[in-house]
CSV table of N, CA and C in Angstrom, one decimal:
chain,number,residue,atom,x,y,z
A,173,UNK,N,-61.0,0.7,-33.7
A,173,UNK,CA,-61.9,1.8,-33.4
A,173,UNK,C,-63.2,1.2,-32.9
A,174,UNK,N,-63.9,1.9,-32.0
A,174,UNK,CA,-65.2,1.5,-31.8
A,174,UNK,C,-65.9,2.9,-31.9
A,175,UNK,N,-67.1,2.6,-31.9
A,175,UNK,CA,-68.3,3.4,-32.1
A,175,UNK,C,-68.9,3.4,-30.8
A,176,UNK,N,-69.6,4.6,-30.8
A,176,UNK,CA,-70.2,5.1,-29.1
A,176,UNK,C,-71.4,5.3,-28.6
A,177,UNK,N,-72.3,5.9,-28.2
A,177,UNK,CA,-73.5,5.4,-28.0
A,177,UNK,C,-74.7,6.1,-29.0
A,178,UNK,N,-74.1,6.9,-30.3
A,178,UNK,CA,-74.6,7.6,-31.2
A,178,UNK,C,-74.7,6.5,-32.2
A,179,UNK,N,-73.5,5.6,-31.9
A,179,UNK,CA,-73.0,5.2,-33.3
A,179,UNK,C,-72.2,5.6,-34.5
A,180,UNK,N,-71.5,6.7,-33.8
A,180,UNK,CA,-70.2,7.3,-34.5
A,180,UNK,C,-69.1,6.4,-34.2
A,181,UNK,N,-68.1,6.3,-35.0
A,181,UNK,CA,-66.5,6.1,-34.7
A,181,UNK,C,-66.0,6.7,-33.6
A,182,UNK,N,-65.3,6.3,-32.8
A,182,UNK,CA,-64.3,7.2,-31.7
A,182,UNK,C,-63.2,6.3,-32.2
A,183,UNK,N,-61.9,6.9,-31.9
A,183,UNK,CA,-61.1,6.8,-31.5
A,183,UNK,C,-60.2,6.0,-30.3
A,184,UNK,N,-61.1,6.6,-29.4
A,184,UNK,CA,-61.0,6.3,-27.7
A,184,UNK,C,-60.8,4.9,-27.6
A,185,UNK,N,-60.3,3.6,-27.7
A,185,UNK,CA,-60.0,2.5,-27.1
A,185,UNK,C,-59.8,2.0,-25.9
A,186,UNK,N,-59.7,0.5,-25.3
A,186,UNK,CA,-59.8,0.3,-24.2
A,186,UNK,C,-58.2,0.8,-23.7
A,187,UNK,N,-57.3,0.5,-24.3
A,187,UNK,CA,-55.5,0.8,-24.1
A,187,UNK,C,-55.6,2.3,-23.4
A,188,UNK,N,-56.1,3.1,-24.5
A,188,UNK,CA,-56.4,4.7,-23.9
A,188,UNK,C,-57.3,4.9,-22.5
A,189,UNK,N,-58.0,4.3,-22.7
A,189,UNK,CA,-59.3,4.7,-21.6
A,189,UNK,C,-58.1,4.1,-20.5
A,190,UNK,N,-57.3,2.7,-20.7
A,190,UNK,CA,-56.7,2.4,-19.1
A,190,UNK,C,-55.5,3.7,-18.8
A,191,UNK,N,-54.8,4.2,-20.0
A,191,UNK,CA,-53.7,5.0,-19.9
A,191,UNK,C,-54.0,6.2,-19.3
A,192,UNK,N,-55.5,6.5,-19.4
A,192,UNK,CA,-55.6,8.0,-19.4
A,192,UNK,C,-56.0,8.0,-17.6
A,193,UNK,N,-56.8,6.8,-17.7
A,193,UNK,CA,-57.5,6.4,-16.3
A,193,UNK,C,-56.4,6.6,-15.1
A,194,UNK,N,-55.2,5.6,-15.6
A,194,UNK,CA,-54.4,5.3,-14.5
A,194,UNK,C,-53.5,6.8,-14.2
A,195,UNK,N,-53.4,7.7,-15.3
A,195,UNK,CA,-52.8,8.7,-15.1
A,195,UNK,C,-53.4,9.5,-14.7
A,196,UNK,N,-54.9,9.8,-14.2
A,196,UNK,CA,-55.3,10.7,-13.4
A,196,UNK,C,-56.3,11.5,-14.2
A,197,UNK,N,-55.7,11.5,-15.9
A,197,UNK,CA,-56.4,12.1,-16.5
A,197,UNK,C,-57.9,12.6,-17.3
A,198,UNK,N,-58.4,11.0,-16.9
A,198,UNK,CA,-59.5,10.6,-17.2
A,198,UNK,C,-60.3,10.3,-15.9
A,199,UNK,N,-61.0,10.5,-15.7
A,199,UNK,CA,-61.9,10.3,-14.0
A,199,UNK,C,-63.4,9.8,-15.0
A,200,UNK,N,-63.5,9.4,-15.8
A,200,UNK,CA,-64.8,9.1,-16.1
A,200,UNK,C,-66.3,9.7,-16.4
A,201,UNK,N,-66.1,11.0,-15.8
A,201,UNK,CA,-67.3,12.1,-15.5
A,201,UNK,C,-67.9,12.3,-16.2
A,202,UNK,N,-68.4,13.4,-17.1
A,202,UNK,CA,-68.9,14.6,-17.4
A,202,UNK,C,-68.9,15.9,-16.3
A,203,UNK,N,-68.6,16.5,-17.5
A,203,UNK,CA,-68.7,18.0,-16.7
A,203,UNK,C,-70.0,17.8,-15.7
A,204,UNK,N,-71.1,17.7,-16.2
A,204,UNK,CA,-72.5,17.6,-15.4
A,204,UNK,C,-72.3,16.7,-14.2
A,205,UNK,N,-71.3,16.1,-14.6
A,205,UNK,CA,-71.3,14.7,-13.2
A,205,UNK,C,-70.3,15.7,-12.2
A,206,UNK,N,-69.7,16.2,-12.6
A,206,UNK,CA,-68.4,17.2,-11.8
A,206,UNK,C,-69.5,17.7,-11.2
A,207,UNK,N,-70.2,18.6,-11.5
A,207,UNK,CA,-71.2,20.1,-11.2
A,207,UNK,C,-72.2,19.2,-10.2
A,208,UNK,N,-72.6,18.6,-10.6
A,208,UNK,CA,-73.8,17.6,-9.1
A,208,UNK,C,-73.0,17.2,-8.4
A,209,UNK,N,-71.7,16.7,-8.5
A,209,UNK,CA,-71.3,16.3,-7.0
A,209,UNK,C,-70.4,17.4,-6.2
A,210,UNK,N,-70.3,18.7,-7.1
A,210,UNK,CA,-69.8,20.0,-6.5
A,210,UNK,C,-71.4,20.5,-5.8
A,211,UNK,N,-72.4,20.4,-6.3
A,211,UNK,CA,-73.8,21.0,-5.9
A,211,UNK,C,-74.1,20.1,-4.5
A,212,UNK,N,-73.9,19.2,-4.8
A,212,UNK,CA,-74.2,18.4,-3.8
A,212,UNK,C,-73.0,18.7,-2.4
A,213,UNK,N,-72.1,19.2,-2.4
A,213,UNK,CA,-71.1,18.8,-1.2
A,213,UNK,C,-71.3,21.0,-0.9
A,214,UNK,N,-71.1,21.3,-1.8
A,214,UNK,CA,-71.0,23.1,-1.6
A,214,UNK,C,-71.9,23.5,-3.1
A,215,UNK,N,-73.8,23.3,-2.6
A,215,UNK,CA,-74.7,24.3,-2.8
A,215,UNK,C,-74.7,25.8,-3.3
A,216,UNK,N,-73.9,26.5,-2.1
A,216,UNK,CA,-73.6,27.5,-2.3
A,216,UNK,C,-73.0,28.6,-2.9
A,217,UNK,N,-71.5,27.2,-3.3
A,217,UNK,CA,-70.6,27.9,-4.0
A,217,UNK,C,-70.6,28.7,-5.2
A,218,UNK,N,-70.0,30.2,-5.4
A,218,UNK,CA,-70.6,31.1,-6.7
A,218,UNK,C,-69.2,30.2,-7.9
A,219,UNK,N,-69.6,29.8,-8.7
A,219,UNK,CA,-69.0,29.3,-9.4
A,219,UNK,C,-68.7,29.8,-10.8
A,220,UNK,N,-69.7,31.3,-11.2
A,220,UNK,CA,-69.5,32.7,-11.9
A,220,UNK,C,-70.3,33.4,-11.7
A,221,UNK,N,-69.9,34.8,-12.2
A,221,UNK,CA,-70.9,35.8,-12.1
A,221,UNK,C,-70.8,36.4,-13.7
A,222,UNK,N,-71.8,36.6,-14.0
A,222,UNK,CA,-72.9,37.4,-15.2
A,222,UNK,C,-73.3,39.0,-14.7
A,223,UNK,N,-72.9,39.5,-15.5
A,223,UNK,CA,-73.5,41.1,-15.0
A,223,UNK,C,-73.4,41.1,-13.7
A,224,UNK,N,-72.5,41.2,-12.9
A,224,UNK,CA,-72.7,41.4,-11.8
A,224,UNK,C,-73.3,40.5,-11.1
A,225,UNK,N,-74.1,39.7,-11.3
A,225,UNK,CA,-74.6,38.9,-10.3
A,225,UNK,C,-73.9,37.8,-10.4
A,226,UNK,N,-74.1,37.1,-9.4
A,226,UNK,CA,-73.1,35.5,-8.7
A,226,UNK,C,-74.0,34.3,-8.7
A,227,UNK,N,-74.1,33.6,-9.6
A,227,UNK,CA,-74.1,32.2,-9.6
A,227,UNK,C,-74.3,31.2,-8.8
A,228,UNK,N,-74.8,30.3,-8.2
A,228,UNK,CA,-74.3,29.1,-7.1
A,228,UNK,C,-74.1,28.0,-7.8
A,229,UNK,N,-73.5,27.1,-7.5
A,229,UNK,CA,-73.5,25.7,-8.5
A,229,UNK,C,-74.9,25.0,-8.0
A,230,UNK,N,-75.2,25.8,-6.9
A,230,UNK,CA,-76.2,24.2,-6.8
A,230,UNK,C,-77.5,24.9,-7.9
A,231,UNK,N,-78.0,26.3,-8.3
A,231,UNK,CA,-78.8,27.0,-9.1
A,231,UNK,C,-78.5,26.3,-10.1
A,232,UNK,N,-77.5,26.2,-10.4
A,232,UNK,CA,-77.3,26.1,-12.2
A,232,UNK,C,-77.7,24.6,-11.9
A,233,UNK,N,-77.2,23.7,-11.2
A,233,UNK,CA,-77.3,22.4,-11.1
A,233,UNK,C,-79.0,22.2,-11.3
A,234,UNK,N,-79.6,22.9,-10.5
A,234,UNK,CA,-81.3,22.9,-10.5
A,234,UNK,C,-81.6,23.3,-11.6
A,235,UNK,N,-81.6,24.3,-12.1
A,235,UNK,CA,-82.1,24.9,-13.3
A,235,UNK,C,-81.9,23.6,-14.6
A,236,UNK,N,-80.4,23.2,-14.5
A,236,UNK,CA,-79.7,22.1,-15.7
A,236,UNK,C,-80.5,21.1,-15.3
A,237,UNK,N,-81.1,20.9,-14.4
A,237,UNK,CA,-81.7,19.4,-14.1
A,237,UNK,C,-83.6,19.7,-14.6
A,238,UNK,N,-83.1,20.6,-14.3
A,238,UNK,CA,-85.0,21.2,-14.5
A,238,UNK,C,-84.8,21.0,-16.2
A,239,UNK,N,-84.0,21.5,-16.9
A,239,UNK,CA,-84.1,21.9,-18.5
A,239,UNK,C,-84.1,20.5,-19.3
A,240,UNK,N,-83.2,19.6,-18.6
A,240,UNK,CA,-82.9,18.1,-19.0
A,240,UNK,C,-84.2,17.4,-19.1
A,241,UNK,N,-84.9,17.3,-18.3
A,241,UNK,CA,-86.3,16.8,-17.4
A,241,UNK,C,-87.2,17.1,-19.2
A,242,UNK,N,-87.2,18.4,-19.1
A,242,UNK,CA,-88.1,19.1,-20.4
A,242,UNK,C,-87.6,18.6,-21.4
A,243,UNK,N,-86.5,18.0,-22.0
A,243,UNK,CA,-85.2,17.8,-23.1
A,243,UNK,C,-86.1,16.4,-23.1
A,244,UNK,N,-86.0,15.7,-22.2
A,244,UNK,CA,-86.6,14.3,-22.4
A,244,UNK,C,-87.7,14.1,-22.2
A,245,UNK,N,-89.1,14.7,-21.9
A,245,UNK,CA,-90.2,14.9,-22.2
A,245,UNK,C,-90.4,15.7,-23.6
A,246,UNK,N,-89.7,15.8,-24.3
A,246,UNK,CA,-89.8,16.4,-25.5
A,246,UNK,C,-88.9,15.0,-26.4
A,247,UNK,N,-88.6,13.9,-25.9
A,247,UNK,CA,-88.1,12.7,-26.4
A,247,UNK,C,-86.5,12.7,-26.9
A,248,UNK,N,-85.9,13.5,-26.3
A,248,UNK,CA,-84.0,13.7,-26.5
A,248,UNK,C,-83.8,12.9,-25.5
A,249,UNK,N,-82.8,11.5,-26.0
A,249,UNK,CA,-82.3,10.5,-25.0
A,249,UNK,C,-80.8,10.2,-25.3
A,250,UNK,N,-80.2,9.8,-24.1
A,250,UNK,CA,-79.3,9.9,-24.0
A,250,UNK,C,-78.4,9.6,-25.9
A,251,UNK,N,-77.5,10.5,-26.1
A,251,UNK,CA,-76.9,9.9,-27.5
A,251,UNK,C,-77.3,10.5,-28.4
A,252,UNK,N,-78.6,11.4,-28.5
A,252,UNK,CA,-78.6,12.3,-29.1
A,252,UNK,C,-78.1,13.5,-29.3
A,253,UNK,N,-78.0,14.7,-30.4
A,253,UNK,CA,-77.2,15.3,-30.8
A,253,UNK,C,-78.1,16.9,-30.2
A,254,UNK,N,-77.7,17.4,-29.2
A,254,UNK,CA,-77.9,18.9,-29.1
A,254,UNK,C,-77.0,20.2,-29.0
A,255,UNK,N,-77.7,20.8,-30.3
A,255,UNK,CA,-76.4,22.1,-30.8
A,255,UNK,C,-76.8,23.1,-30.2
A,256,UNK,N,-76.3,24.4,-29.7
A,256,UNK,CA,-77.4,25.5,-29.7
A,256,UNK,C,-75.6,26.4,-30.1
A,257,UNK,N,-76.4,28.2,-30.0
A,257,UNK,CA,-75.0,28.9,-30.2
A,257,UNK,C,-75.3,29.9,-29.1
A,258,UNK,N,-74.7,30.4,-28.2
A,258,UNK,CA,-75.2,31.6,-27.2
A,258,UNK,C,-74.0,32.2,-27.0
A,259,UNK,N,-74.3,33.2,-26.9
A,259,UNK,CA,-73.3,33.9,-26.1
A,259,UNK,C,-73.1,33.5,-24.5
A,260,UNK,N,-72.0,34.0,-24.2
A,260,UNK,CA,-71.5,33.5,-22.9
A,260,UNK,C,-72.4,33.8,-21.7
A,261,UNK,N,-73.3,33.4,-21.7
A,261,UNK,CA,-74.6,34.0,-20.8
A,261,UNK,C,-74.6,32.6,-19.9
A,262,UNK,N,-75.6,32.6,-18.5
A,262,UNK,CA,-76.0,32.1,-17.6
A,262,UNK,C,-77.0,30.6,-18.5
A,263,UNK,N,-77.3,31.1,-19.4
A,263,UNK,CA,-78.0,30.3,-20.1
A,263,UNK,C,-78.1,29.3,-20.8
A,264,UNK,N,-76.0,29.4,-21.3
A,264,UNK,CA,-75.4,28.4,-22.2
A,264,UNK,C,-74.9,27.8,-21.3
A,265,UNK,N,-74.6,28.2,-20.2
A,265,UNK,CA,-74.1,27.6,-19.2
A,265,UNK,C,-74.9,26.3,-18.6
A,266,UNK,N,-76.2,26.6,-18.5
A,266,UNK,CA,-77.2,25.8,-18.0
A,266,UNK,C,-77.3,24.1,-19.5
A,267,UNK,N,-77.8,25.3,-20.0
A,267,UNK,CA,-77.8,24.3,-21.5
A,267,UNK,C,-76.8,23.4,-21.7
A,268,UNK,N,-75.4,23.4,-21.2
A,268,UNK,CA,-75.0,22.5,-21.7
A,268,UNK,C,-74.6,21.7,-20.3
A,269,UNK,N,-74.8,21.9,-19.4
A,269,UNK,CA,-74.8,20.7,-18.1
A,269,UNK,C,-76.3,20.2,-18.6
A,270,UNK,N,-77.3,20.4,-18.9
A,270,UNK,CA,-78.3,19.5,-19.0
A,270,UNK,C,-78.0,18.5,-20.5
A,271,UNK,N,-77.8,19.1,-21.4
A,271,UNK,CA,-77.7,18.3,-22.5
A,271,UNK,C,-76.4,17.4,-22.2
């Protein structure tokens, strides 16, 4: 086992990381890394809608990047632990591409 950038235990080993890699199933990302390079190629695209209104990825991408910015002027660096609980709102959505 190794431990990760928290300094918890994982599981995850290098055998896995190559198995999962070579099968497609692992791309290396984060969701947030998905969403900036979706923001980045199609801006536009509505990616959900809340009450009726429609989403773009590149909004949430801005807003997540704006919220991150404040996360770490408030001293949260990478490896730290952020919980929150929301309902399925535009909100949580944001909150957790930044965190």
């Amino acid at each position: 086992m190794r431990k990760d950038i928290s300094g918890f235990q994982v599981r995850l080993d290098p055998e896995l990381i190559e198995l999962y890699t070579l099968s497609g199933a692992w791309r290396n990302q984060t969701i947030a890394d998905l969403a900036a390079t979706l923001a980045q190629r199609e801006p536009d695209r509505v990616t959900h809608v809340f009450e009726g209104r429609a989403w773009r990825i590149g909004e949430l991408v801005r807003d997540a990047d704006l919220l991150a910015a404040a996360l770490q002027q408030r001293g949260l660096r990478a490896g730290d632990v952020v919980c929150f609980q929301l309902p399925n709102w535009a909100e949580a959505m944001v909150l957790n591409l930044a965190a």
